Coordinates of C-alpha atoms in Angstrom, one line a residue:
M1 CA 44.8 69.9 -114.3
T2 CA 45.8 67.1 -111.8
E3 CA 43.0 64.6 -111.1
T4 CA 42.2 63.8 -107.5
A5 CA 43.4 60.4 -106.4
A6 CA 40.5 57.9 -105.8
R7 CA 40.0 54.2 -105.1
I8 CA 37.6 53.9 -108.1
K9 CA 36.9 56.4 -110.9
E10 CA 34.0 56.1 -113.3
V11 CA 31.5 58.0 -115.4
R12 CA 27.9 57.0 -114.9
D13 CA 24.4 58.5 -114.7
G14 CA 25.7 61.8 -116.1
M15 CA 28.4 62.2 -113.4
R16 CA 32.1 61.7 -113.0
I17 CA 32.4 59.9 -109.7
L18 CA 35.5 59.5 -107.5
W19 CA 34.9 56.8 -105.0
D20 CA 37.0 56.7 -101.8
V21 CA 39.1 59.7 -102.1
T22 CA 41.6 60.1 -99.2
I23 CA 41.7 63.3 -97.3
T24 CA 44.6 63.2 -94.8
M25 CA 44.2 65.0 -91.5
D26 CA 46.9 66.9 -89.5
D27 CA 47.5 63.8 -87.3
G28 CA 48.0 61.6 -90.4
L29 CA 44.6 59.9 -90.2
P30 CA 43.0 59.2 -93.7
L31 CA 39.4 60.2 -94.0
A32 CA 37.4 58.7 -96.9
A33 CA 35.2 60.8 -99.2
D34 CA 33.2 60.3 -102.4
V35 CA 33.1 63.1 -105.0
F36 CA 30.4 63.5 -107.6
L37 CA 31.3 65.9 -110.5
P38 CA 29.7 67.0 -113.8
E39 CA 30.9 65.1 -116.8
E40 CA 32.3 68.3 -118.4
P41 CA 35.8 69.1 -117.0
G42 CA 36.0 72.4 -115.2
R43 CA 35.8 74.1 -111.8
Y44 CA 32.6 73.9 -109.8
P45 CA 31.4 75.2 -106.5
V46 CA 31.3 72.5 -103.8
L47 CA 28.6 71.2 -101.5
L48 CA 30.2 69.3 -98.7
S49 CA 28.9 67.1 -95.9
Y50 CA 30.8 65.5 -93.0
G51 CA 29.1 62.9 -90.8
P52 CA 28.8 59.4 -89.3
Y53 CA 26.1 57.6 -91.3
A54 CA 28.4 56.0 -93.9
K55 CA 28.7 57.4 -97.4
G56 CA 28.3 54.0 -99.0
L57 CA 25.1 53.1 -97.3
P58 CA 22.0 53.8 -99.5
F59 CA 19.1 55.6 -97.9
Q60 CA 16.8 52.8 -98.9
V61 CA 19.0 50.2 -97.1
G62 CA 19.9 52.0 -93.9
Y63 CA 16.5 53.7 -93.3
P64 CA 13.9 51.7 -95.2
T65 CA 10.8 52.9 -93.3
A66 CA 11.7 56.5 -93.7
W67 CA 12.5 56.0 -97.4
E68 CA 9.2 54.3 -98.0
S69 CA 7.2 57.1 -96.6
L70 CA 9.4 59.8 -98.3
S71 CA 9.3 58.3 -101.8
G72 CA 5.7 57.1 -101.5
D73 CA 4.2 60.3 -100.2
H74 CA 6.3 62.7 -102.1
P75 CA 6.9 61.5 -105.7
D76 CA 8.9 64.7 -106.6
V77 CA 11.7 63.4 -104.4
A78 CA 12.5 60.5 -106.8
A79 CA 11.5 62.3 -110.0
G80 CA 14.4 62.7 -112.3
S81 CA 16.8 60.5 -110.2
S82 CA 17.6 56.8 -110.2
C83 CA 17.9 57.3 -106.4
A84 CA 20.9 55.0 -106.4
Y85 CA 23.1 57.6 -104.8
Q86 CA 20.6 58.7 -102.2
N87 CA 22.1 58.8 -98.7
W88 CA 20.5 59.6 -95.4
E89 CA 20.2 63.4 -94.7
V90 CA 22.5 64.6 -97.5
V91 CA 21.9 65.9 -101.0
D92 CA 21.1 63.6 -103.9
P93 CA 24.0 64.1 -106.4
E94 CA 21.7 63.4 -109.4
K95 CA 19.6 66.4 -108.4
W96 CA 22.6 68.7 -107.9
V97 CA 25.4 67.8 -110.2
P98 CA 23.3 68.8 -113.3
H99 CA 23.1 72.3 -111.9
G100 CA 26.9 72.6 -111.9
Y101 CA 27.8 71.6 -108.4
A102 CA 30.5 69.2 -107.1
I103 CA 29.2 67.1 -104.3
V104 CA 31.6 65.8 -101.6
R105 CA 30.6 63.3 -98.9
V106 CA 33.0 62.6 -96.1
D107 CA 32.8 59.8 -93.6
S108 CA 33.6 61.2 -90.2
R109 CA 36.4 59.8 -88.1
G110 CA 35.7 56.2 -87.0
C111 CA 32.6 55.8 -89.2
G112 CA 32.0 54.2 -92.6
R113 CA 35.3 53.9 -94.4
S114 CA 37.2 56.4 -92.2
P115 CA 39.3 54.8 -89.4
G116 CA 39.8 56.4 -86.0
Y117 CA 38.1 57.0 -82.7
I118 CA 34.5 58.1 -82.6
D119 CA 33.9 61.1 -80.4
H120 CA 30.8 62.9 -81.7
F121 CA 30.8 66.7 -82.1
S122 CA 34.2 66.9 -80.4
A123 CA 36.8 69.5 -81.1
R124 CA 38.7 66.8 -83.1
E125 CA 35.7 66.3 -85.3
T126 CA 35.3 70.0 -85.9
K127 CA 39.0 70.3 -86.8
D128 CA 38.6 67.4 -89.3
F129 CA 35.5 69.2 -90.8
V130 CA 37.5 72.4 -91.2
A131 CA 40.3 70.5 -92.9
C132 CA 37.8 68.9 -95.3
V133 CA 36.4 72.3 -96.3
E134 CA 39.8 73.7 -97.0
W135 CA 40.8 70.6 -98.9
A136 CA 37.7 70.9 -101.1
A137 CA 38.5 74.6 -101.8
D138 CA 41.9 73.6 -103.1
Q139 CA 40.9 70.8 -105.5
P140 CA 41.5 71.3 -109.3
W141 CA 37.8 70.7 -109.9
S142 CA 36.7 73.4 -107.3
T143 CA 36.1 77.1 -107.8
G144 CA 37.4 77.6 -104.3
K145 CA 33.9 78.3 -102.9
V146 CA 32.5 75.6 -100.6
G147 CA 29.0 75.4 -99.1
T148 CA 28.0 73.0 -96.4
S149 CA 24.7 71.2 -96.5
G150 CA 22.8 68.5 -94.7
V151 CA 20.1 67.5 -92.2
S152 CA 20.4 66.8 -88.4
Y153 CA 23.9 65.7 -87.6
F154 CA 25.1 67.2 -90.9
G155 CA 23.5 70.5 -89.8
M156 CA 24.5 70.5 -86.1
N157 CA 28.2 70.3 -86.9
Q158 CA 27.9 73.1 -89.4
W159 CA 27.3 75.6 -86.5
Q160 CA 30.7 74.4 -85.1
V161 CA 32.7 74.5 -88.4
A162 CA 31.2 77.9 -89.5
A163 CA 32.3 79.4 -86.2
E164 CA 35.9 78.4 -87.1
R165 CA 35.7 80.3 -90.4
P166 CA 37.6 77.9 -92.6
R167 CA 39.2 79.1 -95.8
G168 CA 36.8 78.6 -98.7
L169 CA 33.6 78.4 -96.8
A170 CA 31.2 80.6 -98.6
A171 CA 27.7 79.6 -97.4
V172 CA 26.1 77.2 -94.9
C173 CA 22.6 75.6 -95.1
I174 CA 21.7 74.1 -91.8
W175 CA 18.5 72.0 -92.1
E176 CA 17.0 70.9 -88.8
G177 CA 20.2 71.1 -86.8
A178 CA 20.5 71.8 -83.0
S179 CA 23.0 74.5 -82.1
D180 CA 23.2 74.1 -78.3
F181 CA 24.1 70.5 -77.4
Y182 CA 22.9 70.8 -73.8
R183 CA 19.6 72.7 -74.1
D184 CA 18.6 71.4 -77.6
A185 CA 19.8 67.9 -77.5
S186 CA 21.1 66.2 -74.4
H187 CA 19.2 67.8 -71.5
H188 CA 15.7 69.4 -71.9
G189 CA 15.2 71.9 -69.1
G190 CA 18.0 70.0 -67.2
I191 CA 16.3 66.6 -67.7
L192 CA 18.4 63.9 -69.5
S193 CA 17.1 62.8 -72.9
T194 CA 17.8 59.1 -73.6
F195 CA 17.7 59.6 -77.4
W196 CA 21.4 59.7 -77.8
E197 CA 22.2 56.4 -76.1
H198 CA 19.6 54.7 -78.2
W199 CA 20.6 56.5 -81.4
Y200 CA 24.2 55.4 -80.8
D201 CA 23.2 51.7 -80.7
K202 CA 20.8 51.9 -83.7
Q203 CA 22.6 54.3 -86.1
I204 CA 26.3 54.5 -85.2
K205 CA 27.5 51.2 -84.0
V206 CA 26.0 49.6 -87.1
V207 CA 28.2 51.7 -89.5
Q208 CA 31.4 51.9 -87.4
Y209 CA 34.7 51.5 -89.3
G210 CA 36.0 48.0 -88.7
L211 CA 32.8 46.1 -89.2
G212 CA 34.4 45.2 -92.5
D213 CA 33.1 41.9 -93.9
R214 CA 30.4 41.8 -91.2
G215 CA 28.9 45.1 -92.4
P216 CA 26.9 46.1 -95.5
V217 CA 28.4 46.4 -99.0
N218 CA 28.0 49.4 -101.3
P219 CA 25.8 48.0 -104.1
I220 CA 27.4 50.2 -106.7
T221 CA 31.1 49.8 -105.9
G222 CA 31.2 46.5 -104.1
L223 CA 33.3 48.1 -101.4
N224 CA 32.6 47.3 -97.8
V225 CA 30.6 50.2 -96.4
C226 CA 32.5 50.1 -93.0
G227 CA 36.1 49.6 -94.2
D228 CA 38.2 46.8 -95.4
E229 CA 39.4 45.8 -91.9
T230 CA 37.3 43.4 -89.9
L231 CA 37.8 44.1 -86.2
S232 CA 36.7 42.2 -83.2
E233 CA 33.9 43.5 -80.9
E234 CA 36.5 44.4 -78.3
E235 CA 38.5 46.4 -80.9
L236 CA 35.4 48.2 -82.1
A237 CA 34.4 49.1 -78.5
A238 CA 37.9 50.5 -77.9
N239 CA 37.6 52.7 -81.0
R240 CA 34.5 54.6 -79.8
C241 CA 33.4 56.6 -76.8
D242 CA 30.5 55.3 -74.8
F243 CA 28.3 58.2 -75.8
G244 CA 25.3 57.6 -73.6
T245 CA 27.5 57.1 -70.5
V246 CA 29.6 60.2 -71.2
I247 CA 26.5 62.4 -71.6
R248 CA 25.1 61.0 -68.3
S249 CA 28.3 62.0 -66.6
H250 CA 27.8 65.6 -67.6
P251 CA 24.5 66.6 -66.0
L252 CA 25.3 70.3 -66.1
L253 CA 26.2 72.7 -68.9
D254 CA 29.9 72.4 -68.7
D255 CA 32.9 72.7 -71.0
W256 CA 32.2 69.3 -72.5
H257 CA 28.8 70.6 -73.8
G258 CA 30.4 73.9 -74.8
E259 CA 32.9 72.1 -77.0
R260 CA 29.9 70.5 -78.8
S261 CA 28.1 73.7 -79.4
G262 CA 29.2 76.3 -82.0
V263 CA 30.2 79.8 -80.9
L264 CA 27.3 81.3 -82.9
E265 CA 28.5 84.9 -82.6
N266 CA 31.7 84.0 -84.4
I267 CA 29.8 82.9 -87.6
E268 CA 30.2 85.4 -90.4
V269 CA 29.3 83.4 -93.5
P270 CA 25.9 83.7 -95.2
L271 CA 23.5 81.4 -93.4
L272 CA 20.2 79.6 -94.2
S273 CA 18.7 78.0 -91.1
A274 CA 15.7 75.7 -91.7
G275 CA 13.6 74.4 -88.8
N276 CA 10.7 72.0 -88.4
W277 CA 7.6 72.9 -86.4
G278 CA 7.4 69.2 -85.4
G279 CA 11.0 69.2 -84.1
S280 CA 10.4 69.3 -80.4
G281 CA 13.1 67.3 -78.7
L282 CA 16.1 67.9 -80.9
H283 CA 16.4 70.5 -83.7
L284 CA 13.6 73.1 -83.7
R285 CA 15.0 75.3 -80.9
G286 CA 18.5 75.2 -82.3
N287 CA 17.5 76.5 -85.8
V288 CA 15.8 79.5 -84.3
E289 CA 18.5 80.2 -81.7
G290 CA 21.2 79.8 -84.4
F291 CA 19.5 82.2 -86.6
L292 CA 19.0 84.8 -83.8
R293 CA 22.5 84.6 -82.4
A294 CA 24.7 84.0 -85.5
G295 CA 27.0 86.9 -86.2
S296 CA 26.3 86.7 -90.0
A297 CA 25.2 89.9 -91.6
Q298 CA 23.3 87.8 -94.2
K299 CA 21.1 85.2 -92.6
W300 CA 17.7 83.7 -93.2
L301 CA 15.3 81.5 -91.2
E302 CA 12.9 79.1 -92.9
M303 CA 10.3 77.1 -90.9
H304 CA 8.3 74.2 -92.2
G305 CA 6.5 71.0 -91.1
L306 CA 6.2 67.3 -91.9
E307 CA 8.8 64.7 -91.2
H308 CA 12.4 65.2 -90.4
W309 CA 13.5 63.5 -93.6
T310 CA 11.0 65.1 -96.0
T311 CA 11.2 68.8 -96.8
Y312 CA 14.9 68.8 -97.5
Y313 CA 14.4 66.5 -100.4
T314 CA 11.1 67.8 -101.9
D315 CA 11.0 70.3 -104.7
Y316 CA 10.0 73.0 -102.2
G317 CA 13.0 72.5 -100.0
R318 CA 15.5 71.8 -102.8
Q319 CA 14.5 74.9 -104.8
I320 CA 15.1 77.1 -101.7
Q321 CA 18.5 75.6 -101.2
L322 CA 19.4 75.9 -104.9
A323 CA 18.5 79.6 -104.9
F324 CA 20.5 80.2 -101.8
F325 CA 23.6 78.4 -103.0
D326 CA 23.3 79.7 -106.6
H327 CA 23.5 83.2 -105.2
F328 CA 26.4 82.8 -102.8
L329 CA 28.5 80.1 -104.5
K330 CA 27.9 81.1 -108.1
G331 CA 27.1 84.8 -107.8
V332 CA 23.7 84.5 -109.5
D333 CA 21.6 87.6 -109.2
N334 CA 18.4 85.7 -108.5
G335 CA 17.0 88.1 -105.8
W336 CA 18.0 86.0 -102.9
D337 CA 19.6 89.0 -101.2
R338 CA 16.3 90.8 -101.3
R339 CA 14.4 87.9 -99.8
P340 CA 12.8 88.6 -96.4
P341 CA 14.8 87.3 -93.5
V342 CA 12.1 85.0 -92.3
S343 CA 9.8 82.6 -94.3
L344 CA 7.2 80.3 -92.7
L345 CA 4.9 77.6 -93.7
V346 CA 2.0 78.5 -91.3
R347 CA 0.5 75.2 -90.1
S348 CA -3.2 74.3 -89.8
P349 CA -4.8 70.9 -88.9
G350 CA -4.7 68.3 -91.6
E351 CA -1.1 69.2 -92.5
A352 CA -2.2 72.3 -94.4
Y353 CA 0.5 75.0 -94.9
E354 CA 0.4 78.6 -96.0
E355 CA 3.5 80.5 -97.0
R356 CA 4.3 83.8 -95.3
A357 CA 7.3 86.1 -95.1
A358 CA 8.3 88.2 -92.2
S359 CA 11.0 90.8 -91.3
A360 CA 12.1 89.3 -88.0
W361 CA 11.6 86.6 -85.4
P362 CA 9.6 86.7 -83.2
L363 CA 7.2 88.1 -85.8
P364 CA 7.0 91.9 -85.3
E365 CA 3.2 92.0 -85.3
T366 CA 2.9 89.5 -82.5
A367 CA 0.3 90.4 -79.9
W368 CA 1.7 88.8 -76.7
R369 CA -1.1 87.6 -74.5
R370 CA -0.5 86.4 -70.9
L371 CA -3.3 84.2 -69.6
E372 CA -3.6 83.0 -66.1
L373 CA -4.5 79.5 -64.9
D374 CA -7.8 79.1 -63.2
P375 CA -7.6 75.9 -61.1
D376 CA -11.4 75.6 -60.6
L377 CA -12.4 76.0 -64.3
L378 CA -9.2 74.4 -65.6
Q379 CA -9.1 77.2 -68.1
F380 CA -6.9 80.1 -69.1
V381 CA -8.4 83.5 -68.1
E382 CA -7.4 87.1 -68.6
Q383 CA -7.0 87.5 -64.8
N384 CA -7.7 85.1 -62.1
D385 CA -9.5 87.1 -59.4
A386 CA -10.9 84.1 -57.6
E387 CA -9.6 83.0 -54.3
P388 CA -6.1 81.5 -54.5
G389 CA -6.1 77.8 -55.3
S390 CA -3.9 75.0 -56.7
V391 CA -3.9 71.9 -58.8
E392 CA -1.7 68.8 -58.3
F393 CA 0.0 66.4 -60.6
S394 CA 2.4 63.5 -60.3
G395 CA 4.1 61.2 -62.8
G396 CA 1.0 59.3 -63.5
R397 CA -1.5 62.1 -63.2
E398 CA -1.5 65.4 -65.2
V399 CA -3.7 68.5 -65.4
T400 CA -4.9 70.2 -68.6
F401 CA -5.9 73.9 -68.9
R402 CA -7.9 75.0 -72.0
L403 CA -8.4 78.2 -73.8
P404 CA -12.1 78.5 -74.5
A405 CA -13.1 78.0 -78.2
T406 CA -14.1 81.0 -80.2
D407 CA -16.2 81.5 -83.4
A408 CA -13.1 82.8 -85.3
D409 CA -9.8 81.3 -86.3
R410 CA -6.9 82.0 -83.9
E411 CA -3.2 81.8 -84.8
I412 CA -0.4 81.0 -82.4
T413 CA 3.1 81.6 -84.1
G414 CA 6.2 82.1 -82.1
P415 CA 7.9 81.1 -78.8
V416 CA 5.7 80.2 -75.9
S417 CA 6.6 80.4 -72.2
A418 CA 5.0 79.6 -68.8
K419 CA 5.5 81.2 -65.4
L420 CA 4.5 78.7 -62.8
F421 CA 4.5 78.8 -59.0
V422 CA 5.1 75.2 -57.9
S423 CA 5.8 73.2 -54.8
T424 CA 6.6 69.5 -54.3
D425 CA 6.7 66.9 -51.6
S426 CA 10.1 65.7 -52.8
D427 CA 13.7 66.9 -53.0
D428 CA 13.2 67.8 -56.7
A429 CA 10.6 67.5 -59.5
D430 CA 10.4 67.5 -63.2
V431 CA 7.7 69.6 -65.0
F432 CA 6.6 68.6 -68.5
L433 CA 4.4 71.0 -70.6
T434 CA 2.6 70.0 -73.7
V435 CA 0.7 72.4 -76.0
R436 CA -2.2 70.5 -77.6
L437 CA -5.2 71.0 -79.9
F438 CA -8.7 69.5 -79.6
D439 CA -11.5 69.5 -82.2
P440 CA -15.1 70.6 -81.5
G441 CA -15.9 67.0 -80.5
G442 CA -13.1 66.9 -77.9
K443 CA -10.8 64.6 -80.0
E444 CA -7.2 65.5 -79.9
V445 CA -5.6 66.7 -83.2
T446 CA -2.0 65.7 -83.7
F447 CA 0.5 66.4 -86.4
A448 CA 3.3 64.8 -88.4
G449 CA 6.2 65.6 -86.2
A450 CA 9.8 65.5 -87.3
V451 CA 9.9 61.8 -86.3
D452 CA 6.6 60.9 -84.6
P453 CA 3.5 60.8 -86.9
N454 CA 1.2 61.7 -84.0
A455 CA 2.9 64.7 -82.3
P456 CA 1.3 67.5 -80.3
I457 CA 1.8 71.2 -81.1
S458 CA 4.9 71.8 -78.9
M459 CA 6.6 70.9 -75.6
G460 CA 8.6 72.4 -72.8
W461 CA 10.5 70.9 -69.8
L462 CA 12.1 72.0 -66.6
R463 CA 13.7 70.4 -63.6
L464 CA 12.9 72.4 -60.5
S465 CA 16.5 72.4 -59.3
H466 CA 17.5 73.9 -62.7
R467 CA 15.2 76.9 -62.4
E468 CA 18.0 79.5 -62.3
L469 CA 17.7 81.9 -65.3
D470 CA 20.5 83.3 -67.4
E471 CA 19.1 86.8 -66.9
S472 CA 21.3 88.4 -69.5
A473 CA 19.9 86.1 -72.3
S474 CA 16.3 85.7 -71.2
T475 CA 13.2 87.5 -72.4
P476 CA 9.6 87.0 -71.1
W477 CA 8.8 84.8 -74.1
R478 CA 12.1 83.0 -74.2
P479 CA 13.4 82.1 -70.7
I480 CA 16.9 80.6 -70.9
H481 CA 18.2 78.7 -67.9
S482 CA 21.9 78.7 -67.0
H483 CA 22.1 75.0 -66.0
S484 CA 25.5 75.8 -64.4
R485 CA 24.5 74.6 -61.0
T486 CA 21.5 73.0 -59.2
L487 CA 19.5 75.0 -56.6
P488 CA 18.1 73.4 -53.5
V489 CA 14.5 72.2 -53.4
E490 CA 12.7 72.0 -50.1
A491 CA 9.5 70.0 -49.7
G492 CA 6.5 72.3 -49.4
E493 CA 8.3 75.5 -50.5
V494 CA 6.7 77.4 -53.4
Y495 CA 9.1 78.3 -56.2
E496 CA 8.6 80.7 -59.1
V497 CA 9.8 79.0 -62.3
D498 CA 9.8 80.0 -65.9
V499 CA 9.4 77.2 -68.4
E500 CA 10.6 77.6 -72.0
V501 CA 8.2 76.0 -74.5
W502 CA 9.8 75.5 -77.9
P503 CA 8.7 77.8 -80.8
T504 CA 5.6 76.7 -82.6
C505 CA 3.0 77.6 -85.2
I506 CA -0.7 76.5 -85.4
V507 CA -3.9 78.0 -86.7
V508 CA -6.6 77.1 -84.3
P509 CA -9.8 76.9 -86.3
A510 CA -13.1 78.3 -85.0
G511 CA -14.6 75.9 -82.5
Y512 CA -11.3 74.2 -81.7
T513 CA -9.6 74.3 -78.3
L514 CA -6.0 75.1 -77.5
A515 CA -4.8 73.5 -74.3
V516 CA -1.7 73.1 -72.2
T517 CA -1.1 70.0 -70.2
I518 CA 1.2 70.1 -67.2
G519 CA 2.5 66.8 -65.9
G520 CA 5.4 64.8 -64.5
R521 CA 6.4 62.6 -67.4
D522 CA 6.6 62.4 -71.2
Y523 CA 3.5 63.0 -73.2
E524 CA 1.7 60.0 -74.7
N525 CA -1.1 60.4 -77.1
P526 CA -4.0 58.9 -75.1
E527 CA -6.1 58.1 -78.2
L528 CA -3.3 56.3 -80.1
E529 CA -4.3 52.7 -80.9
D530 CA -1.3 51.4 -83.0
A531 CA 2.0 53.1 -82.2
V532 CA 4.3 53.2 -85.2
T533 CA 7.7 51.6 -85.0
M534 CA 10.6 52.6 -87.3
S535 CA 13.8 50.8 -88.4
N536 CA 16.2 53.3 -86.9
F537 CA 14.6 53.8 -83.5
K538 CA 14.2 51.5 -80.5
N539 CA 10.9 52.8 -79.0
A540 CA 7.4 52.9 -80.5
M541 CA 6.2 56.4 -81.5
K542 CA 3.6 57.5 -78.9
G543 CA 3.8 61.3 -79.3
C544 CA 7.3 62.3 -78.3
G545 CA 9.1 60.2 -80.9
P546 CA 12.5 59.0 -79.6
F547 CA 13.1 62.0 -77.4
L548 CA 12.2 60.5 -74.1
H549 CA 13.2 61.2 -70.5
D550 CA 13.1 57.8 -68.9
D551 CA 16.6 57.2 -67.7
P552 CA 16.4 55.4 -64.4
V553 CA 19.4 57.1 -62.9
D554 CA 18.5 60.6 -64.0
R555 CA 14.8 60.1 -63.2
P556 CA 14.6 57.6 -60.3
Q557 CA 11.3 56.3 -59.1
R558 CA 10.9 58.9 -56.4
R559 CA 11.3 61.6 -59.0
D560 CA 8.6 60.1 -61.2
A561 CA 6.3 59.7 -58.2
A562 CA 6.8 63.2 -56.8
R563 CA 3.6 65.1 -56.2
V564 CA 3.8 68.7 -57.6
R565 CA 1.3 71.4 -56.9
V566 CA 0.8 74.4 -59.2
H567 CA -0.4 77.4 -57.2
C568 CA -2.7 80.0 -58.9
G569 CA -4.2 83.4 -58.0
G570 CA -3.3 85.8 -55.3
D571 CA 0.5 86.1 -55.0
H572 CA 1.0 83.1 -57.2
R573 CA -0.4 84.0 -60.6
S574 CA 0.7 81.0 -62.7
S575 CA 0.3 81.9 -66.4
V576 CA 1.2 81.1 -70.0
L577 CA 2.4 83.7 -72.5
L578 CA 1.1 83.1 -76.0
P579 CA 2.2 84.7 -79.3
L580 CA -1.1 85.6 -81.1
Q581 CA -1.2 86.7 -84.7
E582 CA -3.9 88.5 -86.6
R583 CA -5.9 86.4 -89.0

């Protein structure tokens, strides 16, 4: 059996480790990978990840605030591991190698120890990822069966690579990964998210290949995390796209965005899609849409809560992944194929969760309830028979409609949508919807979001000029907008618009009040006294996390100041559609 060439080979902590293995791409570019194997020689199924966060950068060093909360609040994450090999958003080898898996981590083109030009989620990256899967399938320590695994970026690009059907790919586990780069990630309802520009500065430029001696050092190997070359700032800039500027130059859903979204219908491999109730702004929608649209005959959806970096590493999440991969990579008859297609952790205030299984999404037992907006009472009503009226909001002023409290628990689980009749005094307007919860004393109840520790229940967005629906894909509970062109907006004209609110889950206890706030800018928790800051994000966490819509070009002052009127009753029955569940 021929051993794979590597920069450093060693046996430590119960693993054979091959540091800095070279995987050569079709254009001759060498990508760098680390391989973790069981000590006993043999052939093992492979779990592979490909991404930009630098395989040699420890989780604790690159993301210290996230690591502190993860390891401090969830001791099971560190139990049984030295944590020396923990990396951001990929599996811990010490938790997987003992179960008979080979772990492969690849630095994507231009990042970590892989040279090249950085162009995120591009066709070139997808081609590289495909080549890495096929390389792993051919190695002498591999059974030929490869699974892909990872969170966020390491999940998003799995939709793309799975659609290419590389040889050897046997199963994919996509944990909190967007599947539609436009609708899920770069533009919400047609409104530019500034997340990516800030993310690029804080999480990519700091691990770009060529930082060399100016970058961090792998504490285990002593190798430079970002390559042995030390390039100038000018050379580094020439080796990467200006991601924020490029996104801003593509305001509509065009071929550039299409290239960065997997053709979900082409996916055939067994699929586990895991989403986070607190993921509004990046991943939640994509995990649901990916599950619904993937062509796989064998596919499962799991939905959980807590932070973006938590559940993947806890015993709960790891045991789910292990059962999935054991079945499809090892052929273990563990009952996975008889598992219901949908499993949920139903969320209640106080971060309480109850496991539930279902046969489909949306849940088949959903009792859809359309409630109209009463502008006088500022409440939801079964039918607004009062005289037609309206309410007004602007960037700095919002309006909140409440569902009257009851003496019984009420559960909302599924997609939410709003049908609004709106007019504006401007040439365009942005509509922001926030689903919120208030306790019997009127205090807002927030939740641990995927990133923000004080997040509301869910959110939705729509730019008025992007109101055109994709009629072939839309349903009443899931309006999908085409975003292929902008429609004119005339001051004073009333327009019927459908707003997609991202899927959610909340048990509203007796005496609590569910509410929807309609406004003209991002939600901020009004009762928050000390906003949390994190090492890997620029802005303080005020309710929306880093998923803000504050670009001065995309949202000029006149847009933020636009006065918008929501018309109710009569011929303009503005309403919200809620997915109620029996308790």
